[in-house]
Tab-separated table of C-alpha atoms in Angstrom:
chain	number	residue	atom	x	y	z
A	755	MET	CA	0.000	0.000	0.000
A	756	SER	CA	2.669	2.506	0.960
A	757	PHE	CA	4.515	1.547	-2.226
A	758	LEU	CA	1.497	2.600	-4.284
A	759	THR	CA	0.934	5.901	-2.461
A	760	SER	CA	4.655	6.650	-2.717
A	761	LEU	CA	4.603	5.947	-6.466
A	762	ALA	CA	1.424	8.024	-6.913
A	763	GLY	CA	2.911	10.901	-4.899
A	764	GLY	CA	6.058	10.688	-7.015
A	765	VAL	CA	4.026	10.933	-10.235
A	766	VAL	CA	2.270	14.042	-8.883
A	767	ILE	CA	5.669	15.582	-7.999
A	768	GLY	CA	6.858	14.811	-11.538
A	769	LEU	CA	3.740	16.433	-13.052
A	770	ALA	CA	4.171	19.531	-10.872
A	771	SER	CA	7.799	19.831	-11.988
A	772	ALA	CA	6.715	19.374	-15.625
A	773	LEU	CA	4.109	22.134	-15.191
A	774	LEU	CA	6.765	24.594	-13.963
A	775	LEU	CA	8.975	23.610	-16.923
A	776	LEU	CA	6.149	23.886	-19.477
A	777	VAL	CA	4.837	27.258	-18.326
A	778	HIS	CA	7.927	29.001	-16.965
A	779	GLY	CA	10.822	26.965	-18.330
A	780	ARG	CA	12.161	26.649	-14.807
A	781	VAL	CA	13.631	23.757	-12.843
A	782	ALA	CA	11.465	22.802	-9.854
A	783	GLY	CA	14.374	22.721	-7.428
A	784	VAL	CA	13.135	23.797	-4.026
A	785	SER	CA	16.536	24.810	-2.620
A	786	GLY	CA	17.224	26.820	-5.775
A	787	ILE	CA	13.872	28.610	-5.520
A	788	VAL	CA	14.326	29.393	-1.814
A	789	GLY	CA	17.942	30.368	-2.464
A	790	ARG	CA	16.896	32.926	-5.095
A	791	LEU	CA	14.406	34.419	-2.610
A	792	VAL	CA	17.096	34.569	0.086
A	793	ASP	CA	19.476	36.226	-2.404
A	794	GLY	CA	16.792	38.809	-3.199
A	795	ARG	CA	16.656	38.005	-6.931
A	796	ARG	CA	14.098	40.400	-8.444
A	797	ASP	CA	13.519	38.820	-11.874
A	798	THR	CA	12.017	35.586	-10.537
A	799	VAL	CA	10.571	36.758	-7.213
A	800	ALA	CA	6.880	36.514	-8.227
A	801	ILE	CA	7.183	32.940	-9.535
A	802	ASP	CA	9.386	31.832	-6.648
A	803	LEU	CA	7.162	33.308	-3.929
A	804	ALA	CA	4.054	31.843	-5.561
A	805	PHE	CA	5.640	28.374	-5.746
A	806	VAL	CA	6.656	28.470	-2.066
A	807	ALA	CA	3.182	29.728	-1.119
A	808	GLY	CA	1.751	26.779	-3.047
A	809	LEU	CA	3.947	24.341	-1.125
A	810	ILE	CA	2.777	25.739	2.223
A	811	GLY	CA	-0.794	25.871	0.913
A	812	ALA	CA	-0.592	22.159	0.118
A	813	GLY	CA	0.518	21.499	3.691
A	814	VAL	CA	-2.400	23.525	5.041
A	815	THR	CA	-4.906	21.814	2.712
A	816	PHE	CA	-3.678	18.258	3.285
A	817	GLY	CA	-3.347	18.957	7.007
A	818	MET	CA	-7.055	19.801	7.099
A	819	VAL	CA	-8.213	16.956	4.837
A	820	ALA	CA	-5.986	14.188	6.234
A	821	GLY	CA	-4.912	14.579	9.833
A	822	ASP	CA	-1.749	12.571	9.322
A	823	ALA	CA	-0.442	14.327	6.195
A	824	ILE	CA	2.456	15.948	8.041
A	825	GLY	CA	4.461	13.833	10.436
A	826	PRO	CA	6.090	15.094	13.629
A	827	ALA	CA	9.753	16.103	13.654
A	828	ILE	CA	12.158	13.377	14.763
A	829	MET	CA	14.636	15.790	16.319
A	830	THR	CA	14.320	16.538	20.021
A	831	ARG	CA	17.464	18.618	20.639
A	832	TRP	CA	17.633	22.241	19.552
A	833	SER	CA	21.328	21.821	18.785
A	834	SER	CA	20.403	19.110	16.231
A	835	VAL	CA	17.600	21.200	14.732
A	836	ILE	CA	19.899	24.180	14.191
A	837	ALA	CA	22.860	22.101	13.002
A	838	ALA	CA	20.719	20.105	10.538
A	839	GLY	CA	19.092	23.268	9.171
A	840	LEU	CA	22.448	24.987	8.689
A	841	LEU	CA	23.861	21.910	6.922
A	842	VAL	CA	20.837	21.597	4.603
A	843	GLY	CA	20.857	25.315	3.718
A	844	PHE	CA	24.619	25.566	3.282
A	845	GLY	CA	25.029	22.245	1.464
A	846	THR	CA	22.187	22.697	-1.024
A	847	ARG	CA	23.415	26.183	-1.937
A	848	VAL	CA	27.043	25.120	-2.405
A	849	GLY	CA	26.035	21.898	-4.199
A	850	ASN	CA	23.496	23.840	-6.278
A	851	GLY	CA	20.521	21.587	-5.591
A	852	CYS	CA	18.675	19.157	-3.369
A	853	THR	CA	16.380	16.146	-3.641
A	854	SER	CA	14.076	17.937	-6.086
A	855	GLY	CA	16.527	19.903	-8.245
A	856	HIS	CA	19.177	17.199	-8.567
A	857	GLY	CA	17.189	14.088	-7.558
A	858	VAL	CA	14.074	14.617	-9.701
A	859	CYS	CA	14.642	17.323	-12.333
A	860	GLY	CA	18.380	16.791	-12.840
A	861	ILE	CA	18.235	13.017	-13.135
A	862	GLY	CA	14.977	13.374	-15.119
A	863	ARG	CA	16.760	15.341	-17.836
A	864	GLY	CA	19.729	12.989	-17.793
A	865	SER	CA	22.308	15.235	-16.101
A	866	PRO	CA	25.398	13.280	-14.981
A	867	ARG	CA	26.186	16.058	-12.457
A	868	SER	CA	22.810	15.624	-10.784
A	869	LEU	CA	23.109	11.848	-10.758
A	870	VAL	CA	26.460	12.092	-8.971
A	871	ALA	CA	25.142	14.745	-6.552
A	872	THR	CA	22.139	12.546	-5.712
A	873	LEU	CA	24.314	9.500	-5.103
A	874	VAL	CA	26.589	11.583	-2.845
A	875	PHE	CA	23.819	13.012	-0.658
A	876	MET	CA	22.039	9.646	-0.474
A	877	VAL	CA	25.242	8.025	0.769
A	878	THR	CA	26.130	10.710	3.336
A	879	ALA	CA	22.507	10.763	4.544
A	880	GLY	CA	22.561	6.978	4.914
A	881	VAL	CA	25.887	7.063	6.746
A	882	THR	CA	24.561	9.805	9.042
A	883	VAL	CA	21.461	7.756	9.916
A	884	PHE	CA	23.668	4.700	10.513
A	885	VAL	CA	25.994	6.615	12.854
A	886	VAL	CA	23.157	8.343	14.746
A	887	ARG	CA	20.986	5.242	15.129
A	888	HIS	CA	23.394	2.350	15.327
A	889	VAL	CA	26.795	3.709	16.403
A	890	LEU	CA	25.886	6.545	18.756
A	891	ALA	CA	22.349	5.184	19.359
A	892	VAL	CA	20.986	8.648	20.189
A	893	THR	CA	17.908	10.695	19.321
A	894	PRO	CA	19.086	13.696	17.273
B	140	MET	CA	-1.124	34.612	-14.646
B	141	LYS	CA	2.536	33.748	-14.059
B	142	ALA	CA	2.130	33.746	-10.289
B	143	VAL	CA	-1.099	31.727	-10.460
B	144	SER	CA	0.447	28.955	-12.537
B	145	ALA	CA	3.562	28.886	-10.341
B	146	MET	CA	1.352	28.600	-7.269
B	147	MET	CA	-0.560	25.763	-8.931
B	148	ALA	CA	2.755	23.992	-9.540
B	149	GLY	CA	3.735	24.539	-5.894
B	150	LEU	CA	0.371	23.254	-4.660
B	151	LEU	CA	0.658	20.169	-6.866
B	152	PHE	CA	4.288	19.595	-5.830
B	153	GLY	CA	3.350	19.893	-2.142
B	154	ALA	CA	0.375	17.581	-2.651
B	155	GLY	CA	2.720	14.993	-4.158
B	156	LEU	CA	5.048	15.277	-1.185
B	157	CYS	CA	2.114	14.764	1.236
B	158	ILE	CA	0.700	11.795	-0.720
B	159	SER	CA	4.109	10.152	-1.072
B	160	GLY	CA	4.999	10.159	2.629
B	161	MET	CA	7.987	12.488	2.236
B	162	THR	CA	6.445	14.843	4.824
B	163	TRP	CA	7.050	12.202	7.510
B	164	PRO	CA	10.669	12.579	8.696
B	165	SER	CA	10.417	9.197	10.449
B	166	ARG	CA	9.641	7.524	7.111
B	167	VAL	CA	12.441	9.377	5.344
B	168	VAL	CA	14.920	8.240	7.964
B	169	GLY	CA	13.408	4.737	7.779
B	170	PHE	CA	14.202	4.775	4.056
B	171	LEU	CA	17.782	5.915	4.710
B	172	ASP	CA	18.287	3.344	7.494
B	173	VAL	CA	19.472	0.481	5.299
B	174	ALA	CA	21.081	-1.309	8.261
B	175	GLY	CA	17.949	-1.130	10.429
B	176	ALA	CA	14.262	-1.823	9.745
B	177	TRP	CA	14.652	-0.579	6.164
B	178	ASP	CA	11.522	0.870	4.539
B	179	PRO	CA	12.233	0.935	0.783
B	180	SER	CA	8.837	2.397	-0.202
B	181	LEU	CA	10.113	5.973	-0.613
B	182	ALA	CA	12.344	4.801	-3.475
B	183	PHE	CA	9.088	4.652	-5.450
B	184	VAL	CA	8.643	8.412	-4.960
B	185	MET	CA	11.797	9.026	-6.919
B	186	LEU	CA	10.884	6.379	-9.475
B	187	GLY	CA	7.469	7.973	-10.104
B	188	ALA	CA	8.800	11.540	-10.107
B	189	VAL	CA	11.851	10.920	-12.303
B	190	GLY	CA	9.903	8.736	-14.748
B	191	THR	CA	7.079	11.264	-15.118
B	192	TYR	CA	9.432	14.244	-15.399
B	193	ALA	CA	11.776	12.532	-17.840
B	194	ALA	CA	8.938	11.578	-20.200
B	195	SER	CA	6.994	14.852	-20.037
B	196	GLY	CA	10.146	17.005	-19.900
B	197	TYR	CA	11.351	15.461	-23.161
B	198	TRP	CA	8.166	16.530	-24.977
B	199	ILE	CA	8.074	19.943	-23.292
B	200	ARG	CA	11.647	20.780	-24.336
B	201	ARG	CA	10.859	19.760	-27.919
B	202	ARG	CA	8.408	22.697	-28.044
B	203	GLY	CA	11.403	25.023	-28.175
B	204	ALA	CA	10.146	27.526	-25.605
B	205	PRO	CA	7.984	27.548	-22.476
B	206	LEU	CA	4.483	29.051	-22.570
B	207	LEU	CA	5.120	32.183	-20.479
B	208	ALA	CA	8.896	32.671	-20.730
B	209	SER	CA	11.373	33.185	-23.545
B	210	SER	CA	13.616	30.187	-22.875
B	211	PHE	CA	14.229	27.134	-20.705
B	212	GLU	CA	16.479	27.577	-17.687
B	213	ARG	CA	19.799	25.826	-18.287
B	214	PRO	CA	21.981	25.067	-15.274
B	215	ALA	CA	25.273	26.889	-15.936
B	216	ALA	CA	27.772	24.334	-14.677
B	217	SER	CA	28.339	21.104	-16.555
B	218	THR	CA	31.392	19.546	-14.918
B	219	LEU	CA	31.868	17.691	-11.660
B	220	ASP	CA	33.644	19.866	-9.138
B	221	LEU	CA	34.403	20.084	-5.450
B	222	ARG	CA	31.487	22.436	-4.848
B	223	LEU	CA	28.987	19.920	-6.192
B	224	LEU	CA	30.480	16.978	-4.307
B	225	GLY	CA	31.194	18.816	-1.039
B	226	GLY	CA	27.895	20.695	-0.963
B	227	SER	CA	25.897	17.551	-1.699
B	228	ALA	CA	27.807	15.603	0.968
B	229	ILE	CA	27.060	18.326	3.555
B	230	PHE	CA	23.392	18.462	2.551
B	231	GLY	CA	23.129	14.679	2.996
B	232	VAL	CA	24.378	14.887	6.592
B	233	GLY	CA	21.699	17.474	7.431
B	234	TRP	CA	19.042	15.425	5.626
B	235	GLY	CA	19.974	12.244	7.483
B	236	LEU	CA	20.018	14.071	10.820
B	237	SER	CA	16.611	15.712	10.370
B	238	GLY	CA	14.678	13.659	7.828
B	239	TYR	CA	13.932	17.000	6.129
B	240	CYS	CA	15.017	18.034	2.669
B	241	PRO	CA	13.909	21.548	1.641
B	242	GLY	CA	10.574	20.678	-0.062
B	243	PRO	CA	8.971	18.631	2.727
B	244	ALA	CA	10.329	21.061	5.349
B	245	ILE	CA	8.539	23.974	3.645
B	246	VAL	CA	5.291	21.994	3.288
B	247	SER	CA	5.574	21.114	6.994
B	248	ILE	CA	5.667	24.818	7.940
B	249	ALA	CA	1.864	24.512	7.683
B	250	ALA	CA	1.755	22.452	10.889
B	251	LEU	CA	3.436	25.375	12.733
B	252	ALA	CA	5.613	23.057	14.837
B	253	PRO	CA	8.419	25.061	16.523
B	254	VAL	CA	11.055	22.498	15.459
B	255	THR	CA	10.161	22.895	11.763
B	256	LEU	CA	10.072	26.694	11.967
B	257	VAL	CA	13.469	26.911	13.703
B	258	PHE	CA	14.841	24.379	11.194
B	259	MET	CA	13.731	26.568	8.267
B	260	VAL	CA	15.294	29.671	9.840
B	261	ALA	CA	18.558	27.715	10.143
B	262	VAL	CA	18.238	26.641	6.475
B	263	ILE	CA	17.982	30.301	5.431
B	264	VAL	CA	20.962	31.242	7.629
B	265	GLY	CA	22.925	28.363	6.075
B	266	MET	CA	22.060	29.630	2.585
B	267	LEU	CA	23.183	33.155	3.472
B	268	ALA	CA	26.413	31.743	4.914
B	269	ALA	CA	27.035	29.765	1.717
B	270	LYS	CA	26.804	32.942	-0.313
B	271	ARG	CA	29.263	34.750	1.970
B	272	ILE	CA	31.814	31.991	2.516
B	273	VAL	CA	32.017	29.862	-0.618
């Protein structure tokens, strides 16, 4: 069952990314979109703000329709929350993409750079989970 | 018109994240925990998304131009470099620690949980730092 909902959700993500490409010619990379807003880029601000508003709007809508649409955070220490956020923001900006930009759009258009980036962050994420859960055995 | 269609894309993208289970950090970490009680179902998110985008993107690019813009965005860099590898490696550590990549974290702002809000502030600070340092 969860395989089917995951596949269906993935198809919807792919269609949403295709819509942004078809209408605006832009890559649906969330870290790139947020990064442009943080940088104060004027030329894309309307599209970028609208996309982010749509993301939050989906969370609001699904939160109302299905009570379990958004899961609770797994982190319990503020030091972990801040460290993880800094790493995600810094890393996606330096690496020029995240799960959506590299993992979906980049691989989807056959970019070797994005394929390598995705493999790298999958591996370091997996190693991090292994160390936290099985070596240190702590709650982050 | 431009903002409306971009918001539609964001709504649809966020809906996909909610349907797929990516907005559950515990499931994301369960997917990354290959040595534990591994939950491979989230691999199907990527399969569905990449497959759909690859097929539709091919036809869209053949049009020559997008509907409301003059050209398709082309990522500037084309070679593997230390920035790509190092940045991606750092992102992965944060993703594994939190179970949040940027998309699901933004969708989760809707639940107004303090952890998610502080996490997103830290993401923005990290992005600003990246611009200054690297």
